[in-house]
PDB file of C-alpha atoms and ligand atoms in Angstrom:
ATOM      1  CA  MET A 546      14.104  15.475   9.088  1.00 86.00           C
ATOM      2  CA  ARG A 547      17.346  17.007   7.929  1.00 91.00           C
ATOM      3  CA  ILE A 548      19.061  19.824   9.776  1.00 95.00           C
ATOM      4  CA  LEU A 549      21.980  22.092   8.858  1.00 97.00           C
ATOM      5  CA  ILE A 550      24.252  23.489  11.578  1.00 98.00           C
ATOM      6  CA  VAL A 551      26.346  26.512  10.566  1.00 98.00           C
ATOM      7  CA  GLU A 552      28.909  26.918  13.334  1.00 97.00           C
ATOM      8  CA  ASP A 553      32.688  27.423  13.316  1.00 96.00           C
ATOM      9  CA  GLU A 554      33.289  26.186  16.860  1.00 94.00           C
ATOM     10  CA  LYS A 555      33.813  22.460  16.448  1.00 95.00           C
ATOM     11  CA  LYS A 556      32.995  21.738  20.082  1.00 93.00           C
ATOM     12  CA  VAL A 557      29.588  23.373  19.776  1.00 93.00           C
ATOM     13  CA  SER A 558      28.666  21.879  16.397  1.00 96.00           C
ATOM     14  CA  GLY A 559      29.901  18.446  17.482  1.00 95.00           C
ATOM     15  CA  PHE A 560      27.791  18.547  20.622  1.00 93.00           C
ATOM     16  CA  ILE A 561      24.653  19.611  18.736  1.00 96.00           C
ATOM     17  CA  LYS A 562      25.196  17.125  15.896  1.00 96.00           C
ATOM     18  CA  LYS A 563      25.695  14.202  18.250  1.00 94.00           C
ATOM     19  CA  GLY A 564      22.573  15.067  20.244  1.00 94.00           C
ATOM     20  CA  LEU A 565      20.422  15.560  17.180  1.00 95.00           C
ATOM     21  CA  GLU A 566      21.600  12.323  15.598  1.00 93.00           C
ATOM     22  CA  GLU A 567      20.617  10.494  18.751  1.00 90.00           C
ATOM     23  CA  GLU A 568      17.162  12.017  18.201  1.00 89.00           C
ATOM     24  CA  THR A 569      17.271  10.489  14.679  1.00 88.00           C
ATOM     25  CA  TYR A 570      17.700  13.730  12.735  1.00 92.00           C
ATOM     26  CA  ALA A 571      20.071  13.754   9.742  1.00 93.00           C
ATOM     27  CA  VAL A 572      22.630  16.497  10.346  1.00 96.00           C
ATOM     28  CA  ASP A 573      25.119  18.411   8.177  1.00 96.00           C
ATOM     29  CA  VAL A 574      27.677  20.860   9.540  1.00 97.00           C
ATOM     30  CA  ALA A 575      29.012  23.923   7.684  1.00 98.00           C
ATOM     31  CA  ILE A 576      32.084  25.510   9.288  1.00 97.00           C
ATOM     32  CA  ASP A 577      31.773  29.110   8.060  1.00 98.00           C
ATOM     33  CA  GLY A 578      29.267  31.512   6.522  1.00 97.00           C
ATOM     34  CA  GLU A 579      30.314  30.783   2.962  1.00 97.00           C
ATOM     35  CA  GLU A 580      29.851  27.047   3.331  1.00 97.00           C
ATOM     36  CA  GLY A 581      26.597  27.612   5.228  1.00 98.00           C
ATOM     37  CA  LEU A 582      25.217  29.635   2.361  1.00 97.00           C
ATOM     38  CA  LEU A 583      26.298  27.028  -0.169  1.00 96.00           C
ATOM     39  CA  PHE A 584      24.772  24.115   1.774  1.00 96.00           C
ATOM     40  CA  GLY A 585      21.630  26.101   2.562  1.00 95.00           C
ATOM     41  CA  GLU A 586      21.051  26.851  -1.102  1.00 93.00           C
ATOM     42  CA  GLN A 587      21.948  23.450  -2.486  1.00 91.00           C
ATOM     43  CA  ASN A 588      20.041  21.193  -0.128  1.00 90.00           C
ATOM     44  CA  GLN A 589      16.509  21.120   1.152  1.00 87.00           C
ATOM     45  CA  TYR A 590      16.741  21.354   4.915  1.00 92.00           C
ATOM     46  CA  ASP A 591      13.858  21.204   7.341  1.00 91.00           C
ATOM     47  CA  LEU A 592      15.696  23.536   9.705  1.00 95.00           C
ATOM     48  CA  ILE A 593      18.913  25.587   9.821  1.00 97.00           C
ATOM     49  CA  ILE A 594      20.763  26.329  13.074  1.00 97.00           C
ATOM     50  CA  LEU A 595      22.855  29.407  12.347  1.00 97.00           C
ATOM     51  CA  ASP A 596      25.563  30.904  14.541  1.00 95.00           C
ATOM     52  CA  LEU A 597      25.917  34.694  14.293  1.00 92.00           C
ATOM     53  CA  MET A 598      29.696  35.023  14.731  1.00 91.00           C
ATOM     54  CA  LEU A 599      31.124  33.193  11.725  1.00 94.00           C
ATOM     55  CA  PRO A 600      34.281  33.479   9.615  1.00 96.00           C
ATOM     56  CA  LYS A 601      34.023  34.670   5.979  1.00 96.00           C
ATOM     57  CA  ILE A 602      30.365  35.758   6.006  1.00 96.00           C
ATOM     58  CA  ASP A 603      28.684  36.530   9.324  1.00 93.00           C
ATOM     59  CA  GLY A 604      25.426  34.903  10.383  1.00 94.00           C
ATOM     60  CA  LEU A 605      23.172  37.915   9.862  1.00 94.00           C
ATOM     61  CA  GLU A 606      24.483  38.281   6.315  1.00 95.00           C
ATOM     62  CA  VAL A 607      23.955  34.553   5.613  1.00 97.00           C
ATOM     63  CA  LEU A 608      20.421  34.899   6.950  1.00 96.00           C
ATOM     64  CA  SER A 609      19.534  37.882   4.779  1.00 95.00           C
ATOM     65  CA  ILE A 610      21.025  36.321   1.635  1.00 96.00           C
ATOM     66  CA  LEU A 611      19.079  33.085   2.188  1.00 96.00           C
ATOM     67  CA  ARG A 612      15.838  35.016   2.715  1.00 94.00           C
ATOM     68  CA  ASP A 613      16.547  37.241  -0.326  1.00 93.00           C
ATOM     69  CA  ARG A 614      16.922  34.077  -2.367  1.00 93.00           C
ATOM     70  CA  LYS A 615      13.493  32.905  -1.165  1.00 90.00           C
ATOM     71  CA  ILE A 616      14.769  30.081   1.012  1.00 91.00           C
ATOM     72  CA  GLU A 617      12.039  29.863   3.641  1.00 88.00           C
ATOM     73  CA  THR A 618      13.524  27.090   5.796  1.00 92.00           C
ATOM     74  CA  PRO A 619      13.001  27.829   9.524  1.00 94.00           C
ATOM     75  CA  ILE A 620      16.186  29.352  10.953  1.00 95.00           C
ATOM     76  CA  LEU A 621      17.225  29.246  14.602  1.00 96.00           C
ATOM     77  CA  LEU A 622      20.016  31.702  15.471  1.00 94.00           C
ATOM     78  CA  LEU A 623      22.744  30.907  17.979  1.00 92.00           C
ATOM     79  CA  THR A 624      24.426  33.822  19.575  1.00 85.00           C
ATOM     80  CA  ALA A 625      27.105  34.286  22.176  1.00 77.00           C
ATOM     81  CA  LYS A 626      26.117  37.911  22.504  1.00 63.00           C
ATOM     82  CA  ASP A 627      22.992  38.583  24.411  1.00 65.00           C
ATOM     83  CA  SER A 628      22.599  42.116  23.155  1.00 69.00           C
ATOM     84  CA  VAL A 629      19.018  42.985  22.317  1.00 73.00           C
ATOM     85  CA  GLU A 630      20.032  44.630  19.010  1.00 78.00           C
ATOM     86  CA  ASP A 631      21.430  41.389  17.586  1.00 78.00           C
ATOM     87  CA  LYS A 632      18.314  39.442  18.376  1.00 78.00           C
ATOM     88  CA  VAL A 633      16.062  42.122  16.956  1.00 81.00           C
ATOM     89  CA  ALA A 634      18.223  42.403  13.830  1.00 85.00           C
ATOM     90  CA  GLY A 635      18.078  38.622  13.389  1.00 85.00           C
ATOM     91  CA  LEU A 636      14.336  38.401  13.813  1.00 85.00           C
ATOM     92  CA  ASN A 637      13.836  41.379  11.483  1.00 86.00           C
ATOM     93  CA  LYS A 638      15.887  39.685   8.811  1.00 89.00           C
ATOM     94  CA  GLY A 639      13.651  36.632   8.945  1.00 90.00           C
ATOM     95  CA  ALA A 640      15.023  34.317  11.644  1.00 92.00           C
ATOM     96  CA  ASP A 641      12.353  32.268  13.418  1.00 92.00           C
ATOM     97  CA  ASP A 642      13.916  31.992  16.846  1.00 91.00           C
ATOM     98  CA  TYR A 643      17.221  32.460  18.666  1.00 89.00           C
ATOM     99  CA  LEU A 644      19.105  30.877  21.516  1.00 90.00           C
ATOM    100  CA  THR A 645      21.901  32.487  23.546  1.00 88.00           C
ATOM    101  CA  LYS A 646      25.018  30.438  24.285  1.00 86.00           C
ATOM    102  CA  PRO A 647      25.608  28.590  26.467  1.00 85.00           C
ATOM    103  CA  PHE A 648      22.380  26.628  26.334  1.00 88.00           C
ATOM    104  CA  ALA A 649      21.177  23.236  27.486  1.00 88.00           C
ATOM    105  CA  PHE A 650      20.659  20.699  24.724  1.00 92.00           C
ATOM    106  CA  SER A 651      17.147  20.003  26.018  1.00 90.00           C
ATOM    107  CA  GLU A 652      16.210  23.641  25.418  1.00 91.00           C
ATOM    108  CA  LEU A 653      17.588  23.575  21.891  1.00 94.00           C
ATOM    109  CA  LEU A 654      15.659  20.375  21.200  1.00 93.00           C
ATOM    110  CA  ALA A 655      12.405  21.827  22.551  1.00 91.00           C
ATOM    111  CA  ARG A 656      12.745  24.881  20.289  1.00 92.00           C
ATOM    112  CA  ILE A 657      13.604  22.750  17.275  1.00 93.00           C
ATOM    113  CA  ARG A 658      10.462  20.700  17.817  1.00 89.00           C
ATOM    114  CA  VAL A 659       8.360  23.846  17.957  1.00 88.00           C
ATOM    115  CA  LEU A 660       9.897  25.205  14.755  1.00 90.00           C
ATOM    116  CA  LEU A 661       9.450  21.925  12.909  1.00 86.00           C
ATOM    117  CA  ARG A 662       5.789  21.775  13.904  1.00 79.00           C
ATOM    118  CA  ARG A 663       5.074  25.398  13.021  1.00 70.00           C
ATOM    119  CA  GLY A 664       2.891  25.802   9.971  1.00 51.00           C
ATOM    120  CA  LYS A 665       1.229  22.470  10.520  1.00 50.00           C
ATOM    121  CA  ILE A 666      -2.470  22.564  11.356  1.00 42.00           C
ATOM    122  CA  GLU A 667      -2.102  21.517  14.964  1.00 44.00           C
ATOM    123  CA  ALA A 668       0.804  20.864  17.248  1.00 51.00           C
ATOM    124  CA  ARG A 669       0.867  17.143  16.685  1.00 63.00           C
ATOM    125  CA  THR A 670       2.776  14.744  18.839  1.00 79.00           C
ATOM    126  CA  THR A 671       1.754  11.635  16.912  1.00 87.00           C
ATOM    127  CA  LEU A 672       1.624  10.767  13.230  1.00 91.00           C
ATOM    128  CA  GLU A 673      -0.865   8.140  12.104  1.00 93.00           C
ATOM    129  CA  ILE A 674      -2.103   6.106   9.158  1.00 95.00           C
ATOM    130  CA  ALA A 675      -4.551   3.199   9.295  1.00 93.00           C
ATOM    131  CA  GLY A 676      -3.744   2.135  12.861  1.00 93.00           C
ATOM    132  CA  LEU A 677      -0.002   2.669  12.494  1.00 96.00           C
ATOM    133  CA  THR A 678       1.153   5.379  14.901  1.00 95.00           C
ATOM    134  CA  LEU A 679       4.441   7.108  15.551  1.00 94.00           C
ATOM    135  CA  ASP A 680       4.854   9.099  18.755  1.00 90.00           C
ATOM    136  CA  LEU A 681       7.178  12.036  18.088  1.00 84.00           C
ATOM    137  CA  VAL A 682       7.987  12.494  21.771  1.00 79.00           C
ATOM    138  CA  SER A 683       8.533   8.959  23.061  1.00 85.00           C
ATOM    139  CA  HIS A 684       9.635   7.614  19.622  1.00 88.00           C
ATOM    140  CA  LYS A 685       7.325   4.617  20.094  1.00 93.00           C
ATOM    141  CA  VAL A 686       5.853   3.077  16.964  1.00 96.00           C
ATOM    142  CA  LYS A 687       2.778   0.854  17.093  1.00 96.00           C
ATOM    143  CA  ARG A 688       0.459  -0.861  14.686  1.00 96.00           C
ATOM    144  CA  GLU A 689      -2.861  -1.870  16.196  1.00 92.00           C
ATOM    145  CA  ASP A 690      -1.357  -1.753  19.700  1.00 88.00           C
ATOM    146  CA  HIS A 691       1.613  -3.965  18.847  1.00 95.00           C
ATOM    147  CA  GLU A 692       4.814  -2.102  19.537  1.00 96.00           C
ATOM    148  CA  ILE A 693       7.307  -2.147  16.657  1.00 96.00           C
ATOM    149  CA  GLU A 694      11.048  -1.837  17.334  1.00 96.00           C
ATOM    150  CA  LEU A 695      12.789   0.325  14.739  1.00 95.00           C
ATOM    151  CA  THR A 696      16.406   1.407  14.326  1.00 93.00           C
ATOM    152  CA  GLY A 697      17.145   5.140  14.210  1.00 90.00           C
ATOM    153  CA  LYS A 698      17.205   5.272  10.413  1.00 90.00           C
ATOM    154  CA  GLU A 699      14.047   3.170  10.038  1.00 94.00           C
ATOM    155  CA  TYR A 700      12.312   5.553  12.423  1.00 94.00           C
ATOM    156  CA  SER A 701      13.425   8.629  10.447  1.00 92.00           C
ATOM    157  CA  LEU A 702      12.303   6.984   7.244  1.00 95.00           C
ATOM    158  CA  LEU A 703       8.892   6.133   8.669  1.00 96.00           C
ATOM    159  CA  GLU A 704       8.496   9.668  10.044  1.00 94.00           C
ATOM    160  CA  TYR A 705       9.237  11.102   6.601  1.00 94.00           C
ATOM    161  CA  PHE A 706       6.721   8.745   4.953  1.00 96.00           C
ATOM    162  CA  LEU A 707       4.056   9.565   7.537  1.00 95.00           C
ATOM    163  CA  ARG A 708       4.537  13.299   7.089  1.00 91.00           C
ATOM    164  CA  ASN A 709       4.091  12.881   3.347  1.00 93.00           C
ATOM    165  CA  GLN A 710       1.230  10.378   3.120  1.00 94.00           C
ATOM    166  CA  GLY A 711      -0.239  10.011  -0.337  1.00 94.00           C
ATOM    167  CA  LYS A 712       2.750  11.696  -1.986  1.00 93.00           C
ATOM    168  CA  VAL A 713       5.174   9.938  -4.274  1.00 94.00           C
ATOM    169  CA  LEU A 714       8.641  10.114  -2.734  1.00 94.00           C
ATOM    170  CA  THR A 715      11.616   9.558  -5.005  1.00 91.00           C
ATOM    171  CA  ARG A 716      14.891   8.079  -3.767  1.00 88.00           C
ATOM    172  CA  THR A 717      16.478  11.508  -4.141  1.00 84.00           C
ATOM    173  CA  MET A 718      13.823  13.126  -1.938  1.00 86.00           C
ATOM    174  CA  ILE A 719      14.257  10.391   0.655  1.00 90.00           C
ATOM    175  CA  ALA A 720      18.057  10.741   0.550  1.00 86.00           C
ATOM    176  CA  GLU A 721      17.798  14.514   0.988  1.00 81.00           C
ATOM    177  CA  HIS A 722      15.499  14.368   3.981  1.00 84.00           C
ATOM    178  CA  VAL A 723      16.593  11.276   5.843  1.00 87.00           C
ATOM    179  CA  TRP A 724      20.308  10.971   5.170  1.00 83.00           C
ATOM    180  CA  ASP A 725      23.080  13.530   5.561  1.00 77.00           C
ATOM    181  CA  TYR A 726      25.473  15.127   3.126  1.00 66.00           C
ATOM    182  CA  ASN A 727      27.923  12.205   3.081  1.00 68.00           C
ATOM    183  CA  PHE A 728      25.296   9.878   1.692  1.00 70.00           C
ATOM    184  CA  ASP A 729      25.947   8.303  -1.704  1.00 69.00           C
ATOM    185  CA  THR A 730      22.635   8.290  -3.592  1.00 63.00           C
ATOM    186  CA  PHE A 731      23.899   5.764  -6.115  1.00 62.00           C
ATOM    187  CA  THR A 732      23.878   2.947  -3.635  1.00 71.00           C
ATOM    188  CA  ASN A 733      20.775   0.874  -2.971  1.00 84.00           C
ATOM    189  CA  VAL A 734      20.833   1.665   0.740  1.00 87.00           C
ATOM    190  CA  ILE A 735      17.423   3.340   0.561  1.00 89.00           C
ATOM    191  CA  ASP A 736      15.790   0.248  -0.925  1.00 91.00           C
ATOM    192  CA  VAL A 737      17.400  -1.915   1.723  1.00 92.00           C
ATOM    193  CA  TYR A 738      16.092   0.310   4.530  1.00 93.00           C
ATOM    194  CA  VAL A 739      12.643   0.583   2.976  1.00 95.00           C
ATOM    195  CA  ASN A 740      12.486  -3.210   2.785  1.00 95.00           C
ATOM    196  CA  HIS A 741      13.497  -3.554   6.432  1.00 96.00           C
ATOM    197  CA  LEU A 742      10.881  -1.010   7.422  1.00 97.00           C
ATOM    198  CA  ARG A 743       8.225  -2.667   5.298  1.00 97.00           C
ATOM    199  CA  LYS A 744       8.884  -6.051   6.923  1.00 97.00           C
ATOM    200  CA  LYS A 745       8.355  -4.505  10.330  1.00 96.00           C
ATOM    201  CA  ILE A 746       5.250  -2.424   9.627  1.00 97.00           C
ATOM    202  CA  ASP A 747       3.444  -4.297   6.847  1.00 96.00           C
ATOM    203  CA  LYS A 748       4.444  -7.970   6.764  1.00 93.00           C
ATOM    204  CA  ASN A 749       1.974  -9.255   9.341  1.00 91.00           C
ATOM    205  CA  TYR A 750      -0.972  -7.173   8.148  1.00 93.00           C
ATOM    206  CA  SER A 751      -3.304  -7.669   5.216  1.00 93.00           C
ATOM    207  CA  GLN A 752      -3.559  -3.943   4.542  1.00 95.00           C
ATOM    208  CA  LYS A 753      -0.227  -2.785   3.089  1.00 96.00           C
ATOM    209  CA  LEU A 754       0.777   0.834   3.641  1.00 97.00           C
ATOM    210  CA  LEU A 755       4.189   1.215   2.036  1.00 97.00           C
ATOM    211  CA  HIS A 756       4.053   0.761  -1.736  1.00 96.00           C
ATOM    212  CA  THR A 757       6.771   0.668  -4.392  1.00 95.00           C
ATOM    213  CA  LEU A 758       6.247   2.567  -7.620  1.00 93.00           C
ATOM    214  CA  ARG A 759       8.619   0.821  -9.979  1.00 89.00           C
ATOM    215  CA  GLY A 760      11.210   3.173 -11.436  1.00 87.00           C
ATOM    216  CA  VAL A 761       9.819   6.141  -9.507  1.00 91.00           C
ATOM    217  CA  GLY A 762      10.045   5.657  -5.761  1.00 93.00           C
ATOM    218  CA  TYR A 763       7.719   4.930  -2.884  1.00 96.00           C
ATOM    219  CA  ILE A 764       4.378   6.034  -1.539  1.00 96.00           C
ATOM    220  CA  MET A 765       2.706   5.563   1.849  1.00 97.00           C
ATOM    221  CA  LYS A 766      -1.070   5.353   1.619  1.00 96.00           C
ATOM    222  CA  GLU A 767      -4.062   3.324   2.777  1.00 93.00           C
TER     223      GLU A 767
HETATM  224 CA1   CA B 475      31.001  31.248  16.093  1.00 73.78          CA
END
């Protein structure tokens, strides 16, 4: 899951980024409205956290431009003002939720989880394929009751595969959803991580779940 934070206050963006990275999300930070718009249009995010008071282009304007350009990514507004008009204006322009500063990180995280689940058939807390399960709350991964220890990146990678079972995922798609903006797609880092993950989830089992499609990418299927 890849998240964009558009926030000019470094203290706030730093605090959110650090917390989200600990939760294994890939995070980019844009420091003003102009950069936020650029990042939001160029990359495929799973969620955008958008501050309202921003230099260059304000948050409400960024929001309406993104929605005008048919970018439907869930957007969570951050606002220092708690005036009702701002919240209503934001929601009317297509924001999905808002949070008034200052807020506790745990509250932000809870709302992010809700937004990321929205649109799915049920509010799932586990992802599963053929006896391999990933618990989105506790971050525990098991295959047939054996617990599997994964690093943060391996976990994010597995979550992305599990959410897209049966779909071919190219290296570019994987890079865009699991790594952040500083990632160099020309390196073979993705293959290295996929191989580590495969060793942990598939090596000791006759049924393989993570398959390589030579020259194309990867697919997770039974
Ligand atoms: Ca601000």
